[in-house]
Short mmCIF file of C-alpha atoms and ligand atoms in Angstrom, two decimals:
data_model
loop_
_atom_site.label_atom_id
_atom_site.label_comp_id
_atom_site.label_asym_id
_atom_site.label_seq_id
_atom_site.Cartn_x
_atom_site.Cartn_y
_atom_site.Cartn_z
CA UNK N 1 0.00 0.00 0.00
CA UNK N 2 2.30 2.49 1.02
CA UNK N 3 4.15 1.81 -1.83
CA UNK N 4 1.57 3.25 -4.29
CA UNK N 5 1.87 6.33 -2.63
CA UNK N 6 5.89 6.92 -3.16
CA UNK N 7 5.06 10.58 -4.85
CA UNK N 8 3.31 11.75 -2.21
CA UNK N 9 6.14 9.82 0.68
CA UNK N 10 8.94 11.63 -1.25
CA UNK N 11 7.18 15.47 -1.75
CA UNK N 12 5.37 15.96 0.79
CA UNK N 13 6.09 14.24 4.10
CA UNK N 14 3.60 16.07 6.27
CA UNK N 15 0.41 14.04 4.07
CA UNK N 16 2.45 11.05 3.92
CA UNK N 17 2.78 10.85 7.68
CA UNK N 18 -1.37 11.47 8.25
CA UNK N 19 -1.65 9.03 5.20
CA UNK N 20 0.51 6.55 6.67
CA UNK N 21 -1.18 6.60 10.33
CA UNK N 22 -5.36 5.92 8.61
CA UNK N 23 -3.48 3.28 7.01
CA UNK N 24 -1.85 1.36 10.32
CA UNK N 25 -5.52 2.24 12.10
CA UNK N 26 -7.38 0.85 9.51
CA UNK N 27 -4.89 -2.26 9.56
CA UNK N 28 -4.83 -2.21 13.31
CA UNK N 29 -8.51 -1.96 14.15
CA UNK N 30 -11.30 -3.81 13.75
CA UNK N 31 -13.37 -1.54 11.37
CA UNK N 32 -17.09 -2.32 11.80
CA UNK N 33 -19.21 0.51 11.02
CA UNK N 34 -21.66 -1.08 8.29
CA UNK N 35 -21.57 1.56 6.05
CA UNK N 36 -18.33 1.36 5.34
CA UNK N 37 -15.78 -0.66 3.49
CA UNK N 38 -12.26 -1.47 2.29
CA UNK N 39 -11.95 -0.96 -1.49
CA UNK N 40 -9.62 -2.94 -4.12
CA UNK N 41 -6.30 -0.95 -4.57
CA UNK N 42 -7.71 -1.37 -8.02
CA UNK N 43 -9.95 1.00 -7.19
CA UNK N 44 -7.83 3.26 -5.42
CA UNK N 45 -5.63 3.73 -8.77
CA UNK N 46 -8.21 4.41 -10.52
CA UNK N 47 -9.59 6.90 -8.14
CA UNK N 48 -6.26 8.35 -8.13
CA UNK N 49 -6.13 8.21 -12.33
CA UNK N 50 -5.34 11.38 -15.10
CA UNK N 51 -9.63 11.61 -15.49
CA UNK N 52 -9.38 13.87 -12.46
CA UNK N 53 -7.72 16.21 -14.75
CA UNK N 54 -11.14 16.16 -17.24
CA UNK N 55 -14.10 18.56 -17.45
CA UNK N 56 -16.65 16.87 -19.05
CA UNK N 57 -20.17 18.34 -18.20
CA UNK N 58 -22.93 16.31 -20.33
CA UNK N 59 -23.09 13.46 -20.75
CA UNK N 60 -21.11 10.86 -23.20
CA UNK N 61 -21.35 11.99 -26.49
CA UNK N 62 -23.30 15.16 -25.35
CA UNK N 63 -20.32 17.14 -24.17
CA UNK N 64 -20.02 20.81 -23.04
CA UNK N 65 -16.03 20.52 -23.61
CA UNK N 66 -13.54 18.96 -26.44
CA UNK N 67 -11.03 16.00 -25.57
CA UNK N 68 -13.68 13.58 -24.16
CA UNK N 69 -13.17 10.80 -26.26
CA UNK N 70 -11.68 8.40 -23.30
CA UNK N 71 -14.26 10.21 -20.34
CA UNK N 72 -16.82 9.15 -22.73
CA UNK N 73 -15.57 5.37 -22.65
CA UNK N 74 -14.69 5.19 -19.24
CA UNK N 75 -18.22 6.50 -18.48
CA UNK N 76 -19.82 4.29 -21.01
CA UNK N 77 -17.99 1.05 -19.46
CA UNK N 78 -19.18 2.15 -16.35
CA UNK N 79 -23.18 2.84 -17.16
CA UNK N 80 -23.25 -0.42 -18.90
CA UNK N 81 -21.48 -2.54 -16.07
CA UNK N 82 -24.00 -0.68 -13.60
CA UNK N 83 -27.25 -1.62 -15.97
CA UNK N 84 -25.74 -5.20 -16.01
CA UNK N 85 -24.84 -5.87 -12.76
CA UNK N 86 -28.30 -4.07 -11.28
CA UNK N 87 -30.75 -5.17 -14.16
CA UNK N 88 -31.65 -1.97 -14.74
CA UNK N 89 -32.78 0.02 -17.51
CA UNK N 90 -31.39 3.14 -17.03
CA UNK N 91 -27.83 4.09 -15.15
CA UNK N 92 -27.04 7.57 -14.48
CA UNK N 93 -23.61 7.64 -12.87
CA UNK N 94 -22.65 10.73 -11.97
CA UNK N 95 -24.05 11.59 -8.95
CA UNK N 96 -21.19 12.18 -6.30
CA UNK N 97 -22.43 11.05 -3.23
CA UNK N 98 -25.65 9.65 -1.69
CA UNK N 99 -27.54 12.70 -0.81
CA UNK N 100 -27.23 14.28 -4.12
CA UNK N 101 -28.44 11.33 -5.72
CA UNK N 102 -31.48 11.19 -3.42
CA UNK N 103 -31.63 14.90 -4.19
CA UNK N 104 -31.79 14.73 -8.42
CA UNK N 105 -34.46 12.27 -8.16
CA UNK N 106 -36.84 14.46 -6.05
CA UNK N 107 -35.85 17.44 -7.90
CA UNK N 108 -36.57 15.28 -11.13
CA UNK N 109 -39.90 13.48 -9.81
CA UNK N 110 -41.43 15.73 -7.45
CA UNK N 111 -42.19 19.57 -6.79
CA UNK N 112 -41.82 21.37 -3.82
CA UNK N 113 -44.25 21.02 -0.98
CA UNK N 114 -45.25 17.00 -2.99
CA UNK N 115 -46.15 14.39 -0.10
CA UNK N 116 -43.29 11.96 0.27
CA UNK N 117 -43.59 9.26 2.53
CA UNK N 118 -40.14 8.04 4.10
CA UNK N 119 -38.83 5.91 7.29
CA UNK N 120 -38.26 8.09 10.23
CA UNK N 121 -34.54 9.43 11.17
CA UNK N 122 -34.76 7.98 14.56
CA UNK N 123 -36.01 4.29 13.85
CA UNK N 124 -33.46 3.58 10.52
CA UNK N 125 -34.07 6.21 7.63
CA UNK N 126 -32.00 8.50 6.13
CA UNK N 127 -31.39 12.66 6.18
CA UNK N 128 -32.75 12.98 2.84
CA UNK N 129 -35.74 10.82 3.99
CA UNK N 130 -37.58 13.75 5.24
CA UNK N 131 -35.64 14.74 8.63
CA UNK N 132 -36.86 17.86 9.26
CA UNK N 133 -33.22 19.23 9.55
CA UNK N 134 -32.01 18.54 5.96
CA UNK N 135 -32.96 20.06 2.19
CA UNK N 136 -35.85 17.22 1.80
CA UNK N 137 -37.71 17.84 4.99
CA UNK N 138 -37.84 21.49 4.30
CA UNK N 139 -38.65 21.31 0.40
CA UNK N 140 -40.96 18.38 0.68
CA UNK N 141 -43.91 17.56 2.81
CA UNK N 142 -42.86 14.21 3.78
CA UNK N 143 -44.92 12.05 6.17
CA UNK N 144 -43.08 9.13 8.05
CA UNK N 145 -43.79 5.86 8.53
CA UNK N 146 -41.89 3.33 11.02
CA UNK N 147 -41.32 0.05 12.67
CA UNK N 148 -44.01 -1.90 14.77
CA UNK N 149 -43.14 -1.54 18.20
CA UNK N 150 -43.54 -5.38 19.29
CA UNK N 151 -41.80 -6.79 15.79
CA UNK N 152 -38.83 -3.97 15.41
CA UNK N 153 -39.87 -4.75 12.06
CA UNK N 154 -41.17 -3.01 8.92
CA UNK N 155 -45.24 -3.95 9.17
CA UNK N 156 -46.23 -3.50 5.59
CA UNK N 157 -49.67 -3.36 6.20
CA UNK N 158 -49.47 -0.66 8.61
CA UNK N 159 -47.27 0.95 5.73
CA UNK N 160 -50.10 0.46 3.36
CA UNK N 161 -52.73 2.02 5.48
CA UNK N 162 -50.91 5.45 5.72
CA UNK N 163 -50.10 5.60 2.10
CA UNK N 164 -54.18 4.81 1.18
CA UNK N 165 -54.83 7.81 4.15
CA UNK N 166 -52.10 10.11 3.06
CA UNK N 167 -51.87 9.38 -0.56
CA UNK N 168 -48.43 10.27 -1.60
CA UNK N 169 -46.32 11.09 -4.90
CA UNK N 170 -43.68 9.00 -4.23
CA UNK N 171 -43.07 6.58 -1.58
CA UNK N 172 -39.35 5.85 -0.26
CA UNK N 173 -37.71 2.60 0.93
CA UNK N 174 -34.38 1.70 1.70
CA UNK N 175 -32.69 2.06 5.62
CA UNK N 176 -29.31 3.18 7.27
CA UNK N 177 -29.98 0.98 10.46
CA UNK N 178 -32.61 -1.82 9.37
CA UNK N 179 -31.08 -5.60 10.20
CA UNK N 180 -34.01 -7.05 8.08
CA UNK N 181 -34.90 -8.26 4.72
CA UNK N 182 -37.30 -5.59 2.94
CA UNK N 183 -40.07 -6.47 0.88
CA UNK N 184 -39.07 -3.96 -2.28
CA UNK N 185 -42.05 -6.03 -4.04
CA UNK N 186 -44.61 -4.77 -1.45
CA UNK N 187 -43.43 -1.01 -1.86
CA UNK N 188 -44.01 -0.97 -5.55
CA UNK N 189 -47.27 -2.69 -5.12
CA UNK N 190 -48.40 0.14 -2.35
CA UNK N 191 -46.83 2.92 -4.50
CA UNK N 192 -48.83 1.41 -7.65
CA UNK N 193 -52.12 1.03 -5.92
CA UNK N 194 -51.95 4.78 -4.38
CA UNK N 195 -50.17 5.95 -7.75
CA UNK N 196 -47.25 7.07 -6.26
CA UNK N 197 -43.62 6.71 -7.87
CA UNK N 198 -41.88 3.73 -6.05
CA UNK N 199 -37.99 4.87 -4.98
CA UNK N 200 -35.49 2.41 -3.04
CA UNK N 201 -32.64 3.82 -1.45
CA UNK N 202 -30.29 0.65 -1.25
CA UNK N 203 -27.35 2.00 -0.35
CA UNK N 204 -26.18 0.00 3.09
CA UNK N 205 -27.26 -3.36 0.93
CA UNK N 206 -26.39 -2.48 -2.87
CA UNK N 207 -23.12 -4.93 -2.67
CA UNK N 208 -25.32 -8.07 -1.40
CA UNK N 209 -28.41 -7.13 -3.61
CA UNK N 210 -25.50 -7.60 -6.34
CA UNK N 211 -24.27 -10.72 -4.79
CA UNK N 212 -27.38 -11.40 -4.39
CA UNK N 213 -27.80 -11.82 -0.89
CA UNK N 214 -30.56 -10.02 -0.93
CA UNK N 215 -33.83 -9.46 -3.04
CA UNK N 216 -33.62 -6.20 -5.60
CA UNK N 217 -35.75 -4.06 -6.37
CA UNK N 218 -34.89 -3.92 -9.92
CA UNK N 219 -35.53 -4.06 -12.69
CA UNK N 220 -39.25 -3.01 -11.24
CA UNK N 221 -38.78 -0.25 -9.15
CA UNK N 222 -39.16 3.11 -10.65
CA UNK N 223 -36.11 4.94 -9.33
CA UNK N 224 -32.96 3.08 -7.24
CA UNK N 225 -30.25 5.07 -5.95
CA UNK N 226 -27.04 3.72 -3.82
CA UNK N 227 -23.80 5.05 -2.80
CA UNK N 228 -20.92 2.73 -4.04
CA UNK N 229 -18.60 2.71 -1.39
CA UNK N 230 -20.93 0.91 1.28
CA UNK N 231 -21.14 -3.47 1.02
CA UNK N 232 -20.58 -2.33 -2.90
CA UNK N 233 -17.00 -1.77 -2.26
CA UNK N 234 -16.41 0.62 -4.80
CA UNK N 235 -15.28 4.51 -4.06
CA UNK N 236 -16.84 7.34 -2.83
CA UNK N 237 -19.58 7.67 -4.93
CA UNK N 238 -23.15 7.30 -5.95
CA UNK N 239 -25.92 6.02 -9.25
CA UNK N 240 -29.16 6.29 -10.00
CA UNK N 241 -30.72 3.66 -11.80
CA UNK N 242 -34.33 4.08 -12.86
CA UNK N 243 -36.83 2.73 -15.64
CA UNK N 244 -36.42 3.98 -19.31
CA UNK N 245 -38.84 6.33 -19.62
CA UNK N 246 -37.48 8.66 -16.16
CA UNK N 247 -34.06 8.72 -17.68
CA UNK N 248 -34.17 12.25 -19.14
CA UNK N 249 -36.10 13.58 -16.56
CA UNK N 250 -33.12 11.91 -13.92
CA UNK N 251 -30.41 12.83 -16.20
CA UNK N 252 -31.34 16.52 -16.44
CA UNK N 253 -31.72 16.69 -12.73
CA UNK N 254 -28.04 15.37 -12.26
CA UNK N 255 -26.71 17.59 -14.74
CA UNK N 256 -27.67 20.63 -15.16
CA UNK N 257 -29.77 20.66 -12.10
CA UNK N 258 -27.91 20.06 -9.29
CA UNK N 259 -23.94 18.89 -10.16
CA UNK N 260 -21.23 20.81 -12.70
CA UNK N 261 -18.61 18.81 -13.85
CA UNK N 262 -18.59 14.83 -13.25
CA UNK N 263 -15.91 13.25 -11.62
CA UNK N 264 -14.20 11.21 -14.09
CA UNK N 265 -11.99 9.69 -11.98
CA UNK N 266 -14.15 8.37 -9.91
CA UNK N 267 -16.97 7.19 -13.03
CA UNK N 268 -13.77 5.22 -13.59
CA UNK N 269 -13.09 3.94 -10.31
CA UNK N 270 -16.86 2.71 -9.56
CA UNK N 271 -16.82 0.95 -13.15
CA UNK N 272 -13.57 -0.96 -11.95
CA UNK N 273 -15.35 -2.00 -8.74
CA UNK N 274 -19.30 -3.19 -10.67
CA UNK N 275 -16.31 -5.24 -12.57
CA UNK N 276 -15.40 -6.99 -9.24
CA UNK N 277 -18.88 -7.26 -8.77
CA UNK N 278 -19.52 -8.89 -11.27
CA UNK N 279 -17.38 -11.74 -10.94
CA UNK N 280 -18.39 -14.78 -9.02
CA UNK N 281 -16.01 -14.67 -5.98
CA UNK N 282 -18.47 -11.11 -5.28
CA UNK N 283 -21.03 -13.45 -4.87
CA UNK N 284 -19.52 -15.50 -2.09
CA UNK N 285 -18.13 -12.63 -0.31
CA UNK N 286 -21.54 -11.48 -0.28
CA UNK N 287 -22.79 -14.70 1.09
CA UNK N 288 -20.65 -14.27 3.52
CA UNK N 289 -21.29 -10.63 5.00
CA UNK N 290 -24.46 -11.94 5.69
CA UNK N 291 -23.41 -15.32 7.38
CA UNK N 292 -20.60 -13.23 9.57
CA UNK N 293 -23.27 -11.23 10.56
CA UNK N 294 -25.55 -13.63 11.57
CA UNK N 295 -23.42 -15.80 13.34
CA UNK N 296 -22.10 -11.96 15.31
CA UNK N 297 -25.47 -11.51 16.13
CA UNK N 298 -25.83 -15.10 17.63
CA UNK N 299 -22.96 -15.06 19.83
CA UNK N 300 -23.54 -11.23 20.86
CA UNK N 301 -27.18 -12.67 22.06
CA UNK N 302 -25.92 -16.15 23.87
CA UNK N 303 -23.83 -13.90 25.73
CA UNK N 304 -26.37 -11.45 27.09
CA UNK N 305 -26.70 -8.27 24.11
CA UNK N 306 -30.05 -7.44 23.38
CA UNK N 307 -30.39 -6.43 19.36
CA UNK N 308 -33.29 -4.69 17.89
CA UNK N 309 -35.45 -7.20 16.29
CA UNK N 310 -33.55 -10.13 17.50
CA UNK N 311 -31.00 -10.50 15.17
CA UNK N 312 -29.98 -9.68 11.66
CA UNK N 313 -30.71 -10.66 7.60
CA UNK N 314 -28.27 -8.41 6.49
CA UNK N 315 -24.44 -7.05 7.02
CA UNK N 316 -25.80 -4.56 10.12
CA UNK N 317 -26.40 -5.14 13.71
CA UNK N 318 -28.25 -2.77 15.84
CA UNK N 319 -27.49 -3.40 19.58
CA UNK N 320 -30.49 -2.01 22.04
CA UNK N 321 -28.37 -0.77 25.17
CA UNK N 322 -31.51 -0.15 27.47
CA UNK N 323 -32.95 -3.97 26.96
CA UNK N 324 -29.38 -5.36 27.51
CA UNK N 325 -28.89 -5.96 31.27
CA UNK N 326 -25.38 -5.32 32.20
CA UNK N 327 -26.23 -1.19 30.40
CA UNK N 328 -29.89 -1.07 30.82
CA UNK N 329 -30.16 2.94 30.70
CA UNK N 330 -30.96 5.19 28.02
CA UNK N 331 -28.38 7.29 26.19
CA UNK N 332 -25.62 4.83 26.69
CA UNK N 333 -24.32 4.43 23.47
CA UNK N 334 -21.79 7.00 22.68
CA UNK N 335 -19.87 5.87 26.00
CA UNK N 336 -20.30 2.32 24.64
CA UNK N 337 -18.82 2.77 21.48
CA UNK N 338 -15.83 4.82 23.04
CA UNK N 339 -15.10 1.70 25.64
CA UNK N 340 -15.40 -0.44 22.31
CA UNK N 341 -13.13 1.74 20.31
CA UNK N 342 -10.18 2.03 22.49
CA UNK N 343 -10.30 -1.63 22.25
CA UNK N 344 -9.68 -1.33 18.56
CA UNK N 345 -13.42 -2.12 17.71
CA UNK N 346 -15.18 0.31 16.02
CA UNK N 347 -18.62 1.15 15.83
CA UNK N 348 -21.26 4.16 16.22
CA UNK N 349 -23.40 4.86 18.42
CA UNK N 350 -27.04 4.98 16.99
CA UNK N 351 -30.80 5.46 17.65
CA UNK N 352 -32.91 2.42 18.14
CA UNK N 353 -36.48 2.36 17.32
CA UNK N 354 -38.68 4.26 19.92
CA UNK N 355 -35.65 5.55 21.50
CA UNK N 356 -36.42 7.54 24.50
CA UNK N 357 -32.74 9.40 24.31
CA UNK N 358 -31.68 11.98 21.81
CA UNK N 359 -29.77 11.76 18.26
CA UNK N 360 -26.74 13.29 20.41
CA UNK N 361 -27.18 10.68 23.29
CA UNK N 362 -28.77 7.76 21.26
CA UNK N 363 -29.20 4.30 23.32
CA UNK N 364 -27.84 1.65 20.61
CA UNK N 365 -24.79 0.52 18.74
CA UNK N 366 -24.65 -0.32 14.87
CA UNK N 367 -22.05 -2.23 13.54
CA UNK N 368 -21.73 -4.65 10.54
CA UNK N 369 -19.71 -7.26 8.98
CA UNK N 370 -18.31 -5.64 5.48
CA UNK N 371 -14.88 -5.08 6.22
CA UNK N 372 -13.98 -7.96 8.14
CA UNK N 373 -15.56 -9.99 5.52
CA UNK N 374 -13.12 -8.21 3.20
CA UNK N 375 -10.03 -9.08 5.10
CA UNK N 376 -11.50 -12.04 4.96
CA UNK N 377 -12.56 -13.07 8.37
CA UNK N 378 -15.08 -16.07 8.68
CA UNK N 379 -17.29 -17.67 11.42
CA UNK N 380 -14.59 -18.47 13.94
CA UNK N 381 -13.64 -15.16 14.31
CA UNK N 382 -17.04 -13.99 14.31
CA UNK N 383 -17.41 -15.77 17.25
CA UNK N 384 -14.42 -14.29 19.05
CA UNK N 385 -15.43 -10.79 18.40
CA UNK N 386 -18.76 -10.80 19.34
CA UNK N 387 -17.28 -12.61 22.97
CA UNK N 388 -15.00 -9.42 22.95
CA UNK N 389 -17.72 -7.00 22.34
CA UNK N 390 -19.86 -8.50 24.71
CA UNK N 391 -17.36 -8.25 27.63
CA UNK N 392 -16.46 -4.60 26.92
CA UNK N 393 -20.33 -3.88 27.13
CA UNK N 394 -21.28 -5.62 30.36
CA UNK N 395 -18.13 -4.00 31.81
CA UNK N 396 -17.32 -0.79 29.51
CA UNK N 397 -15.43 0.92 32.67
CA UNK N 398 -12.68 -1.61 33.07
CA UNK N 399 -9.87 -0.47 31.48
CA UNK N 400 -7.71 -3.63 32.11
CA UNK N 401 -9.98 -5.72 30.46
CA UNK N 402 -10.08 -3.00 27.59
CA UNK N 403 -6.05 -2.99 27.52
CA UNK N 404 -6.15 -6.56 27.00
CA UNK N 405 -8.97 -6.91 24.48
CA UNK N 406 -6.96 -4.49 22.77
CA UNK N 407 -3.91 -6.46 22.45
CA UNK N 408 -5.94 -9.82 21.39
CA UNK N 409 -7.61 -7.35 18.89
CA UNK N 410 -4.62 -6.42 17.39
CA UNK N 411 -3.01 -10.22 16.99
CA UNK N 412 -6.00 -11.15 14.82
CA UNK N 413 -5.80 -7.56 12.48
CA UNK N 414 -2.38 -8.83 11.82
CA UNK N 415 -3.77 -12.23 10.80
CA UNK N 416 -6.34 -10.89 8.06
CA UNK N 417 -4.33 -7.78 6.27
CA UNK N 418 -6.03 -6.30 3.38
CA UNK N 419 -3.72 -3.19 2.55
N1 DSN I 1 -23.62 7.97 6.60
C1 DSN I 1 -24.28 6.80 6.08
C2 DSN I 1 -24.37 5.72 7.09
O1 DSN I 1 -23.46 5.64 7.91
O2 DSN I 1 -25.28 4.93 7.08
C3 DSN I 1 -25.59 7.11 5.51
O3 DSN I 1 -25.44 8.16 4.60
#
C-alpha cells in the first residue's frame, strides 16, 4: 500500500505521515461501522487516475467541452457494467455522493411542498428521507412511517394504510440501520395502488443485492439510488438507476440541475469496482457478509446483548443498550462505542427504534460485517469478536480488560491484512 503512494512519501512528508497513520488504524482496528468498506487498490488507482484532470459536463457523447473521447468510454464502461450488474434500464452515474443522488431524483420526480412518505430518522431512515433538519424535509412535505413496536420490524400493512390515508407522490424505501430483509415487491405494489412513484434507497445493501444476498428491487422499481462505497466496495460515490422512460427527466436533474462537472476519476473507479462485482467470488463474499453477521449476532445474544429485532438478515447489527442488562439505561451508546473503540473495535453509536434518548445521546450501537468480511474473516472469528464486544459492554469501565482486548484485537488484524 504504502508503496503506491511513493510521490506523495517523497514530496510531501507532512500528508504522507497522516496518510501513513489511517493506514496502520485501519490495519490495526477492527473496522465495523456497516456503512463502510475497504476498497480494491484497483480501485484506489483508478480513483487516483489522469480523469481527475477532465471537465466533461454532459453526458457521453453530449459534451459541453472537447477531448472527451476516453471520459466518454470510461463512463460508457461504467453505465453499462451498472445496468448489467443491477438489471436496470437506465444508469445515471454521476451523482457524487448519496444525498445528491437522493436529491436529483426528487428534484426530477417531485415539486416542492409533494407528499413523500419516508422511514423516520430515529427508527433507521435516512437525512434525505424527510428529517426535518435537511434540504428534503424542508422542500418536501414528507410524512413518516416506522417500525411496529412489538416486531422492530417493517409492518407493511401498517405501511399500506398510511399511504391509502395520506396518498403520496412518491413513496421511499431503503434504511441506514434496518437488520431485516425488505419487501421492495410490497413497496411498488403500495406505491402502484396509491399511484405514487416507487424509490429504493439501497445503499447500506447495494453490494449483497449484487451478490445477491438479498432481493432487488430492480428491474421493477421506478427509481434506485445507492452510494458505491458501502457493502458495494467501490469509491466514494453514488448512481441512480431508474426505468427507461425517467431517464431524461433523472439525467437533467443530475446535470444541469444540481452537479457541474462529473468526476471522471471516480466514473472510472466505480466501473472498476461493478467489474469486481460482477465476478463470481463477489457473490460468495456477499454470502458471507451476511453469514458473519448472523453468526455476530448469535454469539452477541448467547452472551447477554439485546439487538433490535432479535438478530440480523443483512451485514448490520443494531445493539439495544436499554434492553441489555449489564447497560440497561438510556443514552448509553456514545460511551459504549468509546469503551469499544479504544479496544480497537469500532462502531457508532445509533438510535434504536422508539428511542427515549436523543440523536446526540442515542441508546444503541450499529455495527456490521463488510470489512472484516473483506479481510477475509469467517465464522470463527465472528465468534471471538462478538465474545469481545460483549465483555467490553457488560463492563465498559474496566480499562484492564479494555487494555487486553486491545492487544488480542490487534493479533488477529495482523492475521487478516487487506492493505
Ligand atoms: N452515513 C451513512 C451511514 O453511515 O449509514 C448514511 O449516509
Amino acid at each position: 500500500m504504502v508503496n503506491i503512494i511513493p510521490n506523495i512519501r517523497r514530496k510531501d512528508s507532512e500528508v504522507f505521515e497522516i496518510i501513513n497513520r489511517e493506514l496502520v488504524r485501519q490495519r490495526n482496528e477492527l473496522n465495523m461501522i456497516p456503512s463502510e468498506n475497504y476498497c480494491s487498490t484497483a480501485v484506489l488507482e483508478a480513483q487516483g487516475s489522469i480523469f481527475t484532470n477532465k471537465y466533461a459536463e454532459g453526458y457521453p457523447g453530449k459534451r459541453y467541452y472537447q477531448g472527451n473521447r476516453h471520459v466518454d468510454e470510461i463512463e460508457n464502461l461504467a453505465i453499462k457494467r451498472a445496468k448489467k450488474l443491477f438489471r436496470a434500464e437506465h444508469a445515471n452515474v454521476q451523482p457524487n455522493s448519496g444525498s445528491p443522488a437522493n436529491m436529483a431524483v426528487y428534484f426530477a420526480l417531485l415539486e416542492p411542498g409533494d407528499k413523500v412518505m419516508g422511514m423516520e430518522l430515529s427508527q433507521g431512515g435516512h437525512l434525505t428521507h424527510g428529517s426535518p433538519v435537511n434540504f428534503s424535509g424542508r422542500m418536501y412535505n414528507f410524512v413518516s412511517y416506522g417500525l411496529d413496536k412489538k416486531t422492530e420490524t417493517l409492518d407493511m400493512d401498517a405501511i399500506r394504510k398510511i399511504a391509502q390515508k395520506e396518498k403520496p407522490k412518491m413513496i421511499v424505501s431503503g434504511y441506514t440501520a434496518y437488520p431485516r430483509k425488505i419487501n421492495f415487491r410490497e413497496f411498488h405494489k403500495i406505491a402502484r395502488e396509491v399511484g405514487a412513484y416507487s424509490m429504493a434507497d439501497i445503499a447500506h445493501i447495494a453490494g449483497l443485492v449484487a451478490g445477491g444476498a438479498h432481493p432487488s428491487p430492480l428491474p421493477f422499481t421506478d427509481v434506485v439510488t445507492t452510494t458505491t462505497h458501502k457493502t458495494l466496495r467501490g469509491p466514494r460515490s453514488a448512481i441512480i438507476l431508474c426505468r427507461k422512460e425517467l431517464a431524461k427527466k433523472i439525467d437533467s436533474s443530475v446535470f444541469p440541475g444540481i452537479q457541474g462537472g462529473p468526476h471522471e476519476h471516480t466514473i472510472a473507479a466505480k466501473a472498476v469496482a461493478f467489474g469486481e462485482a460482477m465476478k463470481p467470488e463477489f457473490k460468495v463474499y456477499a454470502k458471507q457478509i451476511v453469514k458473519n453477521a448472523k453468526v455476530l449476532a448469535e454469539t452477541l445474544m448467547d452472551n447477554g446483548i439485546k439487538l433490535v429485532s432479535n438478530g440480523t438478515d443483512n451485514h448490520l447489527i443494531l445493539i439495544d443498550l436499554i434492553n441489555t442488562k449489564s447497560v440497561g439505561k438510556e443514552g448509553m451508546g456514545k460511551e459504549c462505542a468509546d469503551a469499544l473503540e479504544e479496544a480497537g473495535i469500532v462502531t457508532n453509536a445509533n438510535t434504536i427504534p422508539f428511542d427515549p434518548s436523543t440523536p446526540f445521546r442515542p441508546s444503541g450501537i450499529r455495527l456490521g460485517t463488510p470489512v472484516l468480511t473483506t479481510r477475509g474473516m469467517k465464522e470463527p472469528e465472528m465468534k471471538q469478536i462478538g465474545e469481545w464486544m460483549a465483555k467490553i459492554l457488560k463492563n465498559h469501565k474496566d480499562k484492564a480488560l479494555i487494555k487486553k482486548t486491545k492487544e488480542e484485537v490487534l493479533g488477529l488484524c495482523r492475521r487478516f491484512v487487506f492493505y
